[in-house]
PDB file of C-alpha atoms in Angstrom:
ATOM      1  CA  UNK A  28     119.463 -30.935  39.389  1.00  0.00           C
ATOM      2  CA  UNK A  29     116.118 -30.117  41.017  1.00  0.00           C
ATOM      3  CA  UNK A  30     115.250 -27.096  43.122  1.00  0.00           C
ATOM      4  CA  UNK A  31     117.381 -27.970  46.153  1.00  0.00           C
ATOM      5  CA  UNK A  32     120.770 -27.796  44.451  1.00  0.00           C
ATOM      6  CA  UNK A  33     120.159 -24.351  43.061  1.00  0.00           C
ATOM      7  CA  UNK A  34     121.737 -21.241  44.434  1.00  0.00           C
ATOM      8  CA  UNK A  35     121.711 -17.540  43.765  1.00  0.00           C
ATOM      9  CA  UNK A  36     125.105 -17.638  42.012  1.00  0.00           C
ATOM     10  CA  UNK A  37     123.843 -20.123  39.435  1.00  0.00           C
ATOM     11  CA  UNK A  38     120.713 -18.039  38.916  1.00  0.00           C
ATOM     12  CA  UNK A  39     122.749 -14.841  38.518  1.00  0.00           C
ATOM     13  CA  UNK A  40     125.082 -16.510  35.995  1.00  0.00           C
ATOM     14  CA  UNK A  41     122.182 -17.788  33.890  1.00  0.00           C
ATOM     15  CA  UNK A  42     120.447 -14.406  34.005  1.00  0.00           C
ATOM     16  CA  UNK A  43     123.686 -12.686  32.959  1.00  0.00           C
ATOM     17  CA  UNK A  44     124.156 -15.165  30.108  1.00  0.00           C
ATOM     18  CA  UNK A  45     120.607 -14.601  28.825  1.00  0.00           C
ATOM     19  CA  UNK A  46     119.933 -10.968  29.854  1.00  0.00           C
ATOM     20  CA  UNK A  47     119.034 -10.072  26.279  1.00  0.00           C
ATOM     21  CA  UNK A  48     115.797 -12.020  26.632  1.00  0.00           C
ATOM     22  CA  UNK A  49     114.586  -9.769  29.451  1.00  0.00           C
ATOM     23  CA  UNK A  50     115.577  -6.634  27.520  1.00  0.00           C
ATOM     24  CA  UNK A  51     113.883  -7.809  24.308  1.00  0.00           C
ATOM     25  CA  UNK A  52     110.636  -8.760  26.000  1.00  0.00           C
ATOM     26  CA  UNK A  53     110.486  -5.535  28.006  1.00  0.00           C
ATOM     27  CA  UNK A  54     111.269  -3.527  24.871  1.00  0.00           C
ATOM     28  CA  UNK A  55     108.458  -5.219  22.966  1.00  0.00           C
ATOM     29  CA  UNK A  56     105.831  -4.551  25.644  1.00  0.00           C
ATOM     30  CA  UNK A  57     106.695  -1.254  27.348  1.00  0.00           C
ATOM     31  CA  UNK A  58     106.839   2.126  25.649  1.00  0.00           C
ATOM     32  CA  UNK A  59     108.309   4.415  28.258  1.00  0.00           C
ATOM     33  CA  UNK A  60     111.907   3.853  29.492  1.00  0.00           C
ATOM     34  CA  UNK A  61     110.692   3.916  33.109  1.00  0.00           C
ATOM     35  CA  UNK A  62     107.942   1.406  32.307  1.00  0.00           C
ATOM     36  CA  UNK A  63     110.539  -0.782  30.550  1.00  0.00           C
ATOM     37  CA  UNK A  64     112.772  -0.654  33.618  1.00  0.00           C
ATOM     38  CA  UNK A  65     109.828  -1.525  35.878  1.00  0.00           C
ATOM     39  CA  UNK A  66     108.804  -4.376  33.590  1.00  0.00           C
ATOM     40  CA  UNK A  67     112.371  -5.712  33.514  1.00  0.00           C
ATOM     41  CA  UNK A  68     112.447  -5.602  37.307  1.00  0.00           C
ATOM     42  CA  UNK A  69     109.096  -7.437  37.485  1.00  0.00           C
ATOM     43  CA  UNK A  70     110.356 -10.064  35.050  1.00  0.00           C
ATOM     44  CA  UNK A  71     113.524 -10.612  37.084  1.00  0.00           C
ATOM     45  CA  UNK A  72     111.532 -10.828  40.329  1.00  0.00           C
ATOM     46  CA  UNK A  73     109.216 -13.421  38.773  1.00  0.00           C
ATOM     47  CA  UNK A  74     112.167 -15.380  37.401  1.00  0.00           C
ATOM     48  CA  UNK A  75     113.707 -15.469  40.873  1.00  0.00           C
ATOM     49  CA  UNK A  76     110.404 -16.484  42.492  1.00  0.00           C
ATOM     50  CA  UNK A  77     109.956 -19.240  39.893  1.00  0.00           C
ATOM     51  CA  UNK A  78     113.591 -20.393  40.036  1.00  0.00           C
ATOM     52  CA  UNK A  79     112.978 -23.229  42.542  1.00  0.00           C
ATOM     53  CA  UNK A  80     110.398 -24.717  40.147  1.00  0.00           C
ATOM     54  CA  UNK A  81     112.617 -24.535  37.044  1.00  0.00           C
ATOM     55  CA  UNK A  82     112.940 -27.980  35.450  1.00  0.00           C
ATOM     56  CA  UNK A  83     116.501 -28.214  34.180  1.00  0.00           C
ATOM     57  CA  UNK A  84     115.438 -30.914  31.718  1.00  0.00           C
ATOM     58  CA  UNK A  85     114.162 -27.974  29.648  1.00  0.00           C
ATOM     59  CA  UNK A  86     116.392 -25.316  28.087  1.00  0.00           C
ATOM     60  CA  UNK A  87     116.843 -22.327  30.384  1.00  0.00           C
ATOM     61  CA  UNK A  88     116.180 -19.723  27.628  1.00  0.00           C
ATOM     62  CA  UNK A  89     112.845 -21.379  26.801  1.00  0.00           C
ATOM     63  CA  UNK A  90     111.783 -21.260  30.441  1.00  0.00           C
ATOM     64  CA  UNK A  91     113.060 -17.690  30.763  1.00  0.00           C
ATOM     65  CA  UNK A  92     111.088 -16.547  27.698  1.00  0.00           C
ATOM     66  CA  UNK A  93     107.938 -18.213  29.017  1.00  0.00           C
ATOM     67  CA  UNK A  94     108.167 -16.458  32.410  1.00  0.00           C
ATOM     68  CA  UNK A  95     109.155 -13.120  30.841  1.00  0.00           C
ATOM     69  CA  UNK A  96     106.325 -13.195  28.299  1.00  0.00           C
ATOM     70  CA  UNK A  97     103.750 -14.157  30.932  1.00  0.00           C
ATOM     71  CA  UNK A  98     104.838 -11.197  33.061  1.00  0.00           C
ATOM     72  CA  UNK A  99     104.808  -8.889  30.031  1.00  0.00           C
ATOM     73  CA  UNK A 100     101.352 -10.040  28.959  1.00  0.00           C
ATOM     74  CA  UNK A 101     100.051  -9.470  32.487  1.00  0.00           C
ATOM     75  CA  UNK A 102     101.645  -6.021  32.353  1.00  0.00           C
ATOM     76  CA  UNK A 103      99.891  -5.243  29.051  1.00  0.00           C
ATOM     77  CA  UNK A 104      96.546  -6.393  30.458  1.00  0.00           C
ATOM     78  CA  UNK A 105      96.963  -4.230  33.561  1.00  0.00           C
ATOM     79  CA  UNK A 106      98.013  -1.188  31.520  1.00  0.00           C
ATOM     80  CA  UNK A 107      95.072  -1.750  29.204  1.00  0.00           C
ATOM     81  CA  UNK A 108      92.664  -1.970  32.135  1.00  0.00           C
ATOM     82  CA  UNK A 109      94.133   1.185  33.671  1.00  0.00           C
ATOM     83  CA  UNK A 110      94.367   3.286  30.517  1.00  0.00           C
ATOM     84  CA  UNK A 111      91.966   1.456  28.185  1.00  0.00           C
ATOM     85  CA  UNK A 112      94.586   1.699  25.419  1.00  0.00           C
ATOM     86  CA  UNK A 113      97.385  -0.562  24.254  1.00  0.00           C
ATOM     87  CA  UNK A 114     100.968   0.575  24.816  1.00  0.00           C
ATOM     88  CA  UNK A 115     102.797   0.895  21.473  1.00  0.00           C
ATOM     89  CA  UNK A 116     106.522   0.625  20.951  1.00  0.00           C
ATOM     90  CA  UNK A 117     108.491   3.773  20.280  1.00  0.00           C
ATOM     91  CA  UNK A 118     110.586   4.141  17.159  1.00  0.00           C
ATOM     92  CA  UNK A 119     113.569   5.441  19.142  1.00  0.00           C
ATOM     93  CA  UNK A 120     113.726   2.386  21.312  1.00  0.00           C
ATOM     94  CA  UNK A 121     117.318   1.985  22.502  1.00  0.00           C
ATOM     95  CA  UNK A 122     117.262  -1.548  23.917  1.00  0.00           C
ATOM     96  CA  UNK A 123     116.859  -3.205  20.532  1.00  0.00           C
ATOM     97  CA  UNK A 124     118.738  -0.852  18.194  1.00  0.00           C
ATOM     98  CA  UNK A 125     122.376  -1.614  17.551  1.00  0.00           C
ATOM     99  CA  UNK A 126     124.829   0.980  18.808  1.00  0.00           C
ATOM    100  CA  UNK A 127     126.589   1.544  15.492  1.00  0.00           C
ATOM    101  CA  UNK A 128     123.771   0.809  13.079  1.00  0.00           C
ATOM    102  CA  UNK A 129     123.566   2.976  10.012  1.00  0.00           C
ATOM    103  CA  UNK A 130     120.699   5.326   9.224  1.00  0.00           C
ATOM    104  CA  UNK A 131     118.960   2.867   6.846  1.00  0.00           C
ATOM    105  CA  UNK A 132     119.130   0.092   9.417  1.00  0.00           C
ATOM    106  CA  UNK A 133     117.672   2.415  12.059  1.00  0.00           C
ATOM    107  CA  UNK A 134     114.841   3.387   9.700  1.00  0.00           C
ATOM    108  CA  UNK A 135     114.103  -0.281   8.956  1.00  0.00           C
ATOM    109  CA  UNK A 136     114.182  -1.111  12.651  1.00  0.00           C
ATOM    110  CA  UNK A 137     111.842   1.782  13.400  1.00  0.00           C
ATOM    111  CA  UNK A 138     109.410   0.591  10.729  1.00  0.00           C
ATOM    112  CA  UNK A 139     109.533  -2.958  12.113  1.00  0.00           C
ATOM    113  CA  UNK A 140     108.944  -1.736  15.675  1.00  0.00           C
ATOM    114  CA  UNK A 141     106.047   0.405  14.547  1.00  0.00           C
ATOM    115  CA  UNK A 142     104.482  -2.554  12.729  1.00  0.00           C
ATOM    116  CA  UNK A 143     105.080  -4.824  15.742  1.00  0.00           C
ATOM    117  CA  UNK A 144     103.302  -2.353  17.998  1.00  0.00           C
ATOM    118  CA  UNK A 145     100.120  -2.881  15.990  1.00  0.00           C
ATOM    119  CA  UNK A 146     100.106  -6.646  16.613  1.00  0.00           C
ATOM    120  CA  UNK A 147      98.126  -8.096  19.483  1.00  0.00           C
ATOM    121  CA  UNK A 148     100.313  -9.222  22.423  1.00  0.00           C
ATOM    122  CA  UNK A 149     100.349 -12.918  21.445  1.00  0.00           C
ATOM    123  CA  UNK A 150     101.376 -12.256  17.829  1.00  0.00           C
ATOM    124  CA  UNK A 151     103.967  -9.777  19.087  1.00  0.00           C
ATOM    125  CA  UNK A 152     105.408 -12.560  21.272  1.00  0.00           C
ATOM    126  CA  UNK A 153     105.439 -14.999  18.341  1.00  0.00           C
ATOM    127  CA  UNK A 154     107.198 -12.420  16.142  1.00  0.00           C
ATOM    128  CA  UNK A 155     109.718 -11.576  18.859  1.00  0.00           C
ATOM    129  CA  UNK A 156     110.603 -15.262  19.282  1.00  0.00           C
ATOM    130  CA  UNK A 157     110.714 -15.811  15.511  1.00  0.00           C
ATOM    131  CA  UNK A 158     113.090 -12.866  15.106  1.00  0.00           C
ATOM    132  CA  UNK A 159     115.202 -14.427  17.858  1.00  0.00           C
ATOM    133  CA  UNK A 160     115.460 -17.509  15.592  1.00  0.00           C
ATOM    134  CA  UNK A 161     113.534 -19.862  17.898  1.00  0.00           C
ATOM    135  CA  UNK A 162     112.077 -22.997  16.305  1.00  0.00           C
ATOM    136  CA  UNK A 163     108.339 -23.334  15.781  1.00  0.00           C
ATOM    137  CA  UNK A 164     108.330 -26.077  18.421  1.00  0.00           C
ATOM    138  CA  UNK A 165     110.100 -23.862  20.959  1.00  0.00           C
ATOM    139  CA  UNK A 166     107.861 -20.875  20.190  1.00  0.00           C
ATOM    140  CA  UNK A 167     104.843 -23.119  20.716  1.00  0.00           C
ATOM    141  CA  UNK A 168     106.194 -24.336  24.068  1.00  0.00           C
ATOM    142  CA  UNK A 169     106.805 -20.773  25.225  1.00  0.00           C
ATOM    143  CA  UNK A 170     103.484 -19.231  24.185  1.00  0.00           C
ATOM    144  CA  UNK A 171     101.292 -22.303  24.591  1.00  0.00           C
ATOM    145  CA  UNK A 172     100.415 -23.007  20.948  1.00  0.00           C
ATOM    146  CA  UNK A 173     100.816 -26.071  18.760  1.00  0.00           C
ATOM    147  CA  UNK A 174     103.751 -26.156  16.362  1.00  0.00           C
ATOM    148  CA  UNK A 175     101.524 -26.028  13.252  1.00  0.00           C
ATOM    149  CA  UNK A 176      99.545 -23.116  14.733  1.00  0.00           C
ATOM    150  CA  UNK A 177     102.822 -21.265  15.253  1.00  0.00           C
ATOM    151  CA  UNK A 178     103.761 -21.863  11.607  1.00  0.00           C
ATOM    152  CA  UNK A 179     100.397 -20.522  10.445  1.00  0.00           C
ATOM    153  CA  UNK A 180     100.702 -17.449  12.681  1.00  0.00           C
ATOM    154  CA  UNK A 181     104.217 -16.746  11.431  1.00  0.00           C
ATOM    155  CA  UNK A 182     103.044 -16.960   7.804  1.00  0.00           C
ATOM    156  CA  UNK A 183     100.211 -14.509   8.522  1.00  0.00           C
ATOM    157  CA  UNK A 184     102.543 -12.183  10.433  1.00  0.00           C
ATOM    158  CA  UNK A 185     104.994 -12.193   7.507  1.00  0.00           C
ATOM    159  CA  UNK A 186     102.188 -11.381   5.062  1.00  0.00           C
ATOM    160  CA  UNK A 187     101.008  -8.509   7.240  1.00  0.00           C
ATOM    161  CA  UNK A 188     104.569  -7.194   7.625  1.00  0.00           C
ATOM    162  CA  UNK A 189     105.133  -7.344   3.852  1.00  0.00           C
ATOM    163  CA  UNK A 190     101.988  -5.295   3.296  1.00  0.00           C
ATOM    164  CA  UNK A 191     102.822  -2.760   5.988  1.00  0.00           C
ATOM    165  CA  UNK A 192     106.517  -2.407   5.177  1.00  0.00           C
ATOM    166  CA  UNK A 193     106.105  -2.328   1.376  1.00  0.00           C
TER     167      UNK A 193
END
């Protein structure tokens, strides 16, 4: 299709169809609801600015994740420089929790979010994509790692989660 045939309606439809990606990434990298909203807005602005360069030979969700994670990682770096601390997830995070989840599910989700918050930003991105059932190849394309490196990271992340959640 190329950049010329693209319009704002097509962009809006694709964003609507894949809005969960923006919410998940923002939820994984911003603690405060206002910070999450700001990060989501920054992600959407960067997606729009990058839209003319989107190569439709690649899956839209893969491209969207890549842009969103790059914005989120930049956000984390800027917050770290400003505050000299990493921003952890909150256990009451509403963007990821299911509306009608039971108490046990909410406790498990809270424990997972707490464990995720202790991962460095790259491993957090790998875990987020893994939990979203992306292939090792696709995760590697999004975060800029080789497929075998992704597999190794996922194995190490699983081991760490087993230890922390046991």
